[in-house]
PDB file of C-alpha atoms in Angstrom:
ATOM      1  CA  VAL A  87      80.428 -62.411 -29.790  1.00 56.00           C
ATOM      2  CA  PRO A  88      77.326 -63.333 -28.396  1.00 60.00           C
ATOM      3  CA  SER A  89      77.071 -67.139 -26.107  1.00 68.00           C
ATOM      4  CA  TYR A  90      73.787 -66.996 -26.726  1.00 83.00           C
ATOM      5  CA  SER A  91      71.061 -65.662 -29.556  1.00 91.00           C
ATOM      6  CA  LEU A  92      67.883 -66.423 -31.233  1.00 93.00           C
ATOM      7  CA  SER A  93      68.249 -68.270 -34.201  1.00 94.00           C
ATOM      8  CA  PHE A  94      65.516 -67.030 -36.779  1.00 94.00           C
ATOM      9  CA  ASP A  95      65.045 -69.559 -39.944  1.00 94.00           C
ATOM     10  CA  GLY A  96      63.472 -66.881 -42.541  1.00 91.00           C
ATOM     11  CA  VAL A  97      60.292 -69.152 -43.277  1.00 93.00           C
ATOM     12  CA  ASP A  98      57.785 -68.318 -40.828  1.00 94.00           C
ATOM     13  CA  ASP A  99      60.135 -67.910 -37.035  1.00 95.00           C
ATOM     14  CA  TYR A 100      59.744 -64.616 -34.952  1.00 92.00           C
ATOM     15  CA  VAL A 101      59.071 -63.773 -31.561  1.00 92.00           C
ATOM     16  CA  ASP A 102      55.447 -62.191 -30.903  1.00 88.00           C
ATOM     17  CA  ILE A 103      56.002 -59.741 -27.942  1.00 85.00           C
ATOM     18  CA  ARG A 104      52.940 -58.933 -27.212  1.00 81.00           C
ATOM     19  CA  ALA A 105      50.890 -60.080 -23.717  1.00 79.00           C
ATOM     20  CA  ALA A 106      48.843 -62.880 -24.156  1.00 82.00           C
ATOM     21  CA  ASP A 107      45.882 -61.056 -24.233  1.00 82.00           C
ATOM     22  CA  GLY A 108      46.922 -59.771 -27.438  1.00 76.00           C
ATOM     23  CA  THR A 109      47.424 -56.457 -26.313  1.00 75.00           C
ATOM     24  CA  GLU A 110      50.720 -54.499 -27.185  1.00 72.00           C
ATOM     25  CA  PRO A 111      53.532 -54.094 -24.565  1.00 74.00           C
ATOM     26  CA  ALA A 112      53.317 -50.996 -22.782  1.00 72.00           C
ATOM     27  CA  GLY A 113      56.174 -47.837 -22.995  1.00 76.00           C
ATOM     28  CA  LEU A 114      56.841 -48.256 -26.603  1.00 78.00           C
ATOM     29  CA  PRO A 115      57.726 -45.433 -28.010  1.00 78.00           C
ATOM     30  CA  LEU A 116      55.118 -44.295 -31.528  1.00 72.00           C
ATOM     31  CA  GLY A 117      54.831 -41.627 -33.336  1.00 69.00           C
ATOM     32  CA  SER A 118      57.417 -38.622 -33.312  1.00 71.00           C
ATOM     33  CA  SER A 119      58.815 -39.577 -29.873  1.00 79.00           C
ATOM     34  CA  ALA A 120      62.637 -39.975 -29.300  1.00 86.00           C
ATOM     35  CA  ARG A 121      63.135 -44.128 -29.199  1.00 86.00           C
ATOM     36  CA  THR A 122      66.012 -45.789 -29.964  1.00 90.00           C
ATOM     37  CA  ILE A 123      66.438 -49.665 -31.213  1.00 89.00           C
ATOM     38  CA  ALA A 124      69.341 -51.737 -31.127  1.00 91.00           C
ATOM     39  CA  ALA A 125      70.095 -55.211 -31.614  1.00 91.00           C
ATOM     40  CA  TRP A 126      73.045 -57.399 -32.328  1.00 92.00           C
ATOM     41  CA  ILE A 127      72.320 -59.746 -35.709  1.00 92.00           C
ATOM     42  CA  LYS A 128      73.990 -61.870 -37.450  1.00 93.00           C
ATOM     43  CA  PRO A 129      72.586 -62.721 -41.456  1.00 91.00           C
ATOM     44  CA  PRO A 130      74.139 -65.430 -42.887  1.00 88.00           C
ATOM     45  CA  SER A 131      72.635 -64.438 -46.903  1.00 81.00           C
ATOM     46  CA  GLN A 132      71.071 -61.651 -48.938  1.00 75.00           C
ATOM     47  CA  GLY A 133      67.526 -60.828 -48.267  1.00 76.00           C
ATOM     48  CA  ALA A 134      64.741 -58.332 -47.241  1.00 74.00           C
ATOM     49  CA  SER A 135      63.893 -58.632 -43.673  1.00 81.00           C
ATOM     50  CA  LYS A 136      62.350 -57.291 -40.374  1.00 82.00           C
ATOM     51  CA  ILE A 137      64.513 -56.961 -36.593  1.00 85.00           C
ATOM     52  CA  ILE A 138      61.431 -55.367 -35.235  1.00 83.00           C
ATOM     53  CA  SER A 139      58.676 -54.131 -35.562  1.00 79.00           C
ATOM     54  CA  TYR A 140      55.590 -52.546 -33.416  1.00 74.00           C
ATOM     55  CA  GLY A 141      52.848 -49.871 -33.238  1.00 65.00           C
ATOM     56  CA  ASN A 142      48.977 -49.668 -33.491  1.00 52.00           C
ATOM     57  CA  ASN A 143      45.895 -48.063 -35.511  1.00 45.00           C
ATOM     58  CA  ALA A 144      46.614 -45.413 -32.297  1.00 47.00           C
ATOM     59  CA  ALA A 145      49.839 -43.739 -33.346  1.00 49.00           C
ATOM     60  CA  ARG A 146      52.831 -44.585 -35.829  1.00 49.00           C
ATOM     61  CA  ALA A 147      54.737 -47.664 -36.077  1.00 54.00           C
ATOM     62  CA  ALA A 148      58.394 -48.413 -36.279  1.00 61.00           C
ATOM     63  CA  CYS A 149      60.863 -50.849 -37.952  1.00 65.00           C
ATOM     64  CA  ILE A 150      63.778 -51.365 -38.693  1.00 70.00           C
ATOM     65  CA  PHE A 151      65.345 -53.989 -41.281  1.00 72.00           C
ATOM     66  CA  ILE A 152      67.190 -54.994 -43.615  1.00 73.00           C
ATOM     67  CA  GLN A 153      66.782 -54.109 -47.170  1.00 73.00           C
ATOM     68  CA  GLN A 154      67.234 -56.501 -50.165  1.00 70.00           C
ATOM     69  CA  ASP A 155      70.281 -54.911 -51.004  1.00 74.00           C
ATOM     70  CA  LEU A 156      71.843 -55.218 -47.483  1.00 80.00           C
ATOM     71  CA  LYS A 157      71.488 -51.605 -46.460  1.00 77.00           C
ATOM     72  CA  LEU A 158      69.631 -51.169 -43.253  1.00 79.00           C
ATOM     73  CA  ARG A 159      66.924 -49.121 -42.996  1.00 74.00           C
ATOM     74  CA  MET A 160      64.015 -47.465 -40.399  1.00 74.00           C
ATOM     75  CA  ASP A 161      60.438 -47.398 -41.413  1.00 68.00           C
ATOM     76  CA  VAL A 162      57.679 -45.143 -39.468  1.00 61.00           C
ATOM     77  CA  TYR A 163      54.795 -45.931 -41.376  1.00 54.00           C
ATOM     78  CA  GLY A 164      56.141 -45.020 -45.298  1.00 54.00           C
ATOM     79  CA  GLU A 165      59.099 -42.356 -44.650  1.00 54.00           C
ATOM     80  CA  THR A 166      61.948 -44.728 -44.858  1.00 60.00           C
ATOM     81  CA  PRO A 167      65.577 -43.617 -44.355  1.00 61.00           C
ATOM     82  CA  THR A 168      67.902 -45.801 -45.971  1.00 65.00           C
ATOM     83  CA  SER A 169      71.570 -46.634 -45.108  1.00 67.00           C
ATOM     84  CA  GLY A 170      74.280 -46.218 -47.365  1.00 64.00           C
ATOM     85  CA  ASN A 171      76.527 -48.437 -45.634  1.00 62.00           C
ATOM     86  CA  PHE A 172      75.208 -52.074 -46.327  1.00 75.00           C
ATOM     87  CA  VAL A 173      75.378 -55.214 -43.146  1.00 85.00           C
ATOM     88  CA  VAL A 174      77.953 -57.507 -43.416  1.00 87.00           C
ATOM     89  CA  LEU A 175      76.923 -61.337 -43.822  1.00 89.00           C
ATOM     90  CA  ASP A 176      78.308 -63.845 -41.189  1.00 92.00           C
ATOM     91  CA  GLU A 177      79.833 -61.342 -39.205  1.00 92.00           C
ATOM     92  CA  TRP A 178      78.291 -60.042 -35.884  1.00 92.00           C
ATOM     93  CA  GLN A 179      77.072 -56.243 -35.814  1.00 91.00           C
ATOM     94  CA  LEU A 180      75.153 -53.942 -34.047  1.00 92.00           C
ATOM     95  CA  VAL A 181      72.487 -52.314 -36.079  1.00 91.00           C
ATOM     96  CA  SER A 182      71.083 -49.329 -34.571  1.00 90.00           C
ATOM     97  CA  ALA A 183      68.174 -46.735 -35.446  1.00 87.00           C
ATOM     98  CA  VAL A 184      67.759 -43.466 -33.368  1.00 89.00           C
ATOM     99  CA  LEU A 185      64.678 -40.868 -33.738  1.00 86.00           C
ATOM    100  CA  ASP A 186      65.091 -37.757 -32.392  1.00 87.00           C
ATOM    101  CA  GLY A 187      61.554 -36.767 -31.183  1.00 81.00           C
ATOM    102  CA  SER A 188      60.946 -34.713 -34.187  1.00 79.00           C
ATOM    103  CA  THR A 189      62.302 -36.194 -37.926  1.00 77.00           C
ATOM    104  CA  GLY A 190      65.633 -36.681 -37.286  1.00 83.00           C
ATOM    105  CA  VAL A 191      67.038 -39.528 -37.736  1.00 85.00           C
ATOM    106  CA  LYS A 192      70.225 -41.630 -37.846  1.00 89.00           C
ATOM    107  CA  MET A 193      71.258 -44.980 -37.920  1.00 88.00           C
ATOM    108  CA  TYR A 194      74.928 -46.873 -37.634  1.00 91.00           C
ATOM    109  CA  ARG A 195      76.289 -50.057 -38.129  1.00 91.00           C
ATOM    110  CA  ASN A 196      78.357 -50.890 -35.138  1.00 92.00           C
ATOM    111  CA  THR A 197      80.296 -47.321 -34.442  1.00 92.00           C
ATOM    112  CA  THR A 198      79.731 -45.934 -37.587  1.00 91.00           C
ATOM    113  CA  GLU A 199      77.404 -43.560 -38.040  1.00 91.00           C
ATOM    114  CA  VAL A 200      75.784 -44.860 -41.722  1.00 87.00           C
ATOM    115  CA  PHE A 201      72.732 -42.411 -42.283  1.00 84.00           C
ATOM    116  CA  SER A 202      71.834 -39.159 -40.878  1.00 86.00           C
ATOM    117  CA  GLY A 203      68.981 -37.358 -42.520  1.00 82.00           C
ATOM    118  CA  THR A 204      65.101 -36.661 -41.649  1.00 79.00           C
ATOM    119  CA  PHE A 205      61.744 -38.124 -42.255  1.00 71.00           C
ATOM    120  CA  THR A 206      59.680 -35.808 -44.330  1.00 62.00           C
ATOM    121  CA  GLY A 207      56.091 -36.526 -43.448  1.00 56.00           C
ATOM    122  CA  ASP A 208      53.471 -36.511 -40.663  1.00 52.00           C
ATOM    123  CA  LEU A 209      54.608 -38.986 -38.317  1.00 51.00           C
ATOM    124  CA  ALA A 210      51.713 -38.200 -36.169  1.00 51.00           C
ATOM    125  CA  THR A 211      49.373 -40.447 -38.560  1.00 49.00           C
ATOM    126  CA  ALA A 212      48.291 -43.770 -38.295  1.00 49.00           C
ATOM    127  CA  HIS A 213      47.756 -45.797 -41.479  1.00 49.00           C
ATOM    128  CA  GLY A 214      47.383 -50.062 -40.126  1.00 55.00           C
ATOM    129  CA  THR A 215      48.639 -51.887 -37.524  1.00 62.00           C
ATOM    130  CA  TYR A 216      52.199 -53.874 -36.952  1.00 65.00           C
ATOM    131  CA  TYR A 217      51.929 -56.045 -33.960  1.00 73.00           C
ATOM    132  CA  SER A 218      54.947 -56.596 -32.453  1.00 82.00           C
ATOM    133  CA  THR A 219      57.642 -58.589 -33.317  1.00 86.00           C
ATOM    134  CA  ILE A 220      60.797 -59.441 -33.408  1.00 90.00           C
ATOM    135  CA  GLY A 221      62.194 -60.999 -36.287  1.00 90.00           C
ATOM    136  CA  ALA A 222      59.169 -60.343 -38.628  1.00 87.00           C
ATOM    137  CA  HIS A 223      56.540 -58.169 -38.930  1.00 80.00           C
ATOM    138  CA  ASN A 224      52.714 -58.816 -38.829  1.00 76.00           C
ATOM    139  CA  TYR A 225      51.210 -56.288 -40.544  1.00 72.00           C
ATOM    140  CA  ASN A 226      47.110 -56.108 -39.200  1.00 72.00           C
ATOM    141  CA  GLY A 227      47.725 -59.755 -38.249  1.00 76.00           C
ATOM    142  CA  THR A 228      49.811 -61.653 -41.269  1.00 81.00           C
ATOM    143  CA  PRO A 229      53.607 -62.156 -40.796  1.00 85.00           C
ATOM    144  CA  GLY A 230      56.052 -61.605 -43.121  1.00 83.00           C
ATOM    145  CA  ALA A 231      59.343 -60.260 -44.144  1.00 85.00           C
ATOM    146  CA  PHE A 232      60.636 -62.793 -41.674  1.00 89.00           C
ATOM    147  CA  TYR A 233      64.662 -62.251 -40.614  1.00 91.00           C
ATOM    148  CA  GLN A 234      67.558 -65.242 -41.344  1.00 92.00           C
ATOM    149  CA  GLY A 235      70.243 -65.290 -38.775  1.00 93.00           C
ATOM    150  CA  PHE A 236      70.974 -64.868 -35.220  1.00 94.00           C
ATOM    151  CA  MET A 237      70.139 -62.220 -33.029  1.00 93.00           C
ATOM    152  CA  ASP A 238      70.899 -61.048 -29.230  1.00 92.00           C
ATOM    153  CA  ASN A 239      70.196 -58.724 -27.447  1.00 89.00           C
ATOM    154  CA  MET A 240      67.539 -56.460 -28.771  1.00 88.00           C
ATOM    155  CA  ALA A 241      66.808 -53.168 -27.198  1.00 89.00           C
ATOM    156  CA  VAL A 242      64.195 -50.558 -27.860  1.00 89.00           C
ATOM    157  CA  TRP A 243      64.884 -47.005 -25.548  1.00 91.00           C
ATOM    158  CA  ASP A 244      62.299 -44.299 -25.533  1.00 90.00           C
ATOM    159  CA  ALA A 245      64.864 -41.944 -25.696  1.00 93.00           C
ATOM    160  CA  GLU A 246      67.699 -40.175 -28.582  1.00 94.00           C
ATOM    161  CA  LEU A 247      71.111 -42.497 -27.958  1.00 95.00           C
ATOM    162  CA  ASP A 248      74.091 -40.769 -28.611  1.00 95.00           C
ATOM    163  CA  ALA A 249      76.988 -41.471 -30.725  1.00 95.00           C
ATOM    164  CA  ASP A 250      79.114 -42.273 -27.247  1.00 94.00           C
ATOM    165  CA  ALA A 251      76.243 -44.292 -26.027  1.00 94.00           C
ATOM    166  CA  ILE A 252      75.721 -46.259 -28.976  1.00 94.00           C
ATOM    167  CA  THR A 253      79.954 -46.741 -29.126  1.00 94.00           C
ATOM    168  CA  ALA A 254      78.875 -48.369 -25.066  1.00 92.00           C
ATOM    169  CA  ILE A 255      76.610 -50.224 -26.075  1.00 90.00           C
ATOM    170  CA  TYR A 256      79.225 -51.805 -28.661  1.00 91.00           C
ATOM    171  CA  ASN A 257      81.702 -52.099 -25.928  1.00 82.00           C
ATOM    172  CA  SER A 258      85.043 -53.260 -28.122  1.00 59.00           C
ATOM    173  CA  GLY A 259      83.046 -55.728 -30.296  1.00 57.00           C
ATOM    174  CA  ALA A 260      81.243 -57.534 -27.233  1.00 59.00           C
ATOM    175  CA  PRO A 261      77.827 -56.899 -26.619  1.00 56.00           C
ATOM    176  CA  ILE A 262      76.718 -55.690 -23.157  1.00 60.00           C
ATOM    177  CA  ASP A 263      74.029 -56.652 -21.232  1.00 63.00           C
ATOM    178  CA  LEU A 264      71.081 -54.003 -22.659  1.00 65.00           C
ATOM    179  CA  THR A 265      69.021 -54.040 -19.768  1.00 64.00           C
TER     180      THR A 265
END
């Protein structure tokens, strides 16, 4: 259980991770490049909300979020594989989404793989701008889909982490420093 975390009110709280001049952070994986997105979350109520969202006009954006029915979902501009397992309310859990550098995607809740499948569309085509935010999406400059609850140790890797790495991050139920 995290000692410190961010608390989001589900109304207007989010973290803008762009530079002060509005430029997107360098190094975030885009398009069909491999990536792993993970965060410890504790949502108190049911409702669709974004955990992280990022991207730009030059390449496909990515986000992971919780649907209204508490399913975990990864979105890469219109391609939306959805987990068959549910996020649990009022409980700390590690949620992870992994894109393999092609079209394969896996999602995990704690150490359990809850989805394995593929994107079917063109991951190299841009469709708009998601400014880089944690706890909401900021589509074309308009924030929305605000996350409600606690979040800790949000991280993005430019690599496909395997199940052993996800288990190491989970670390028997206690978060490790994701840096």
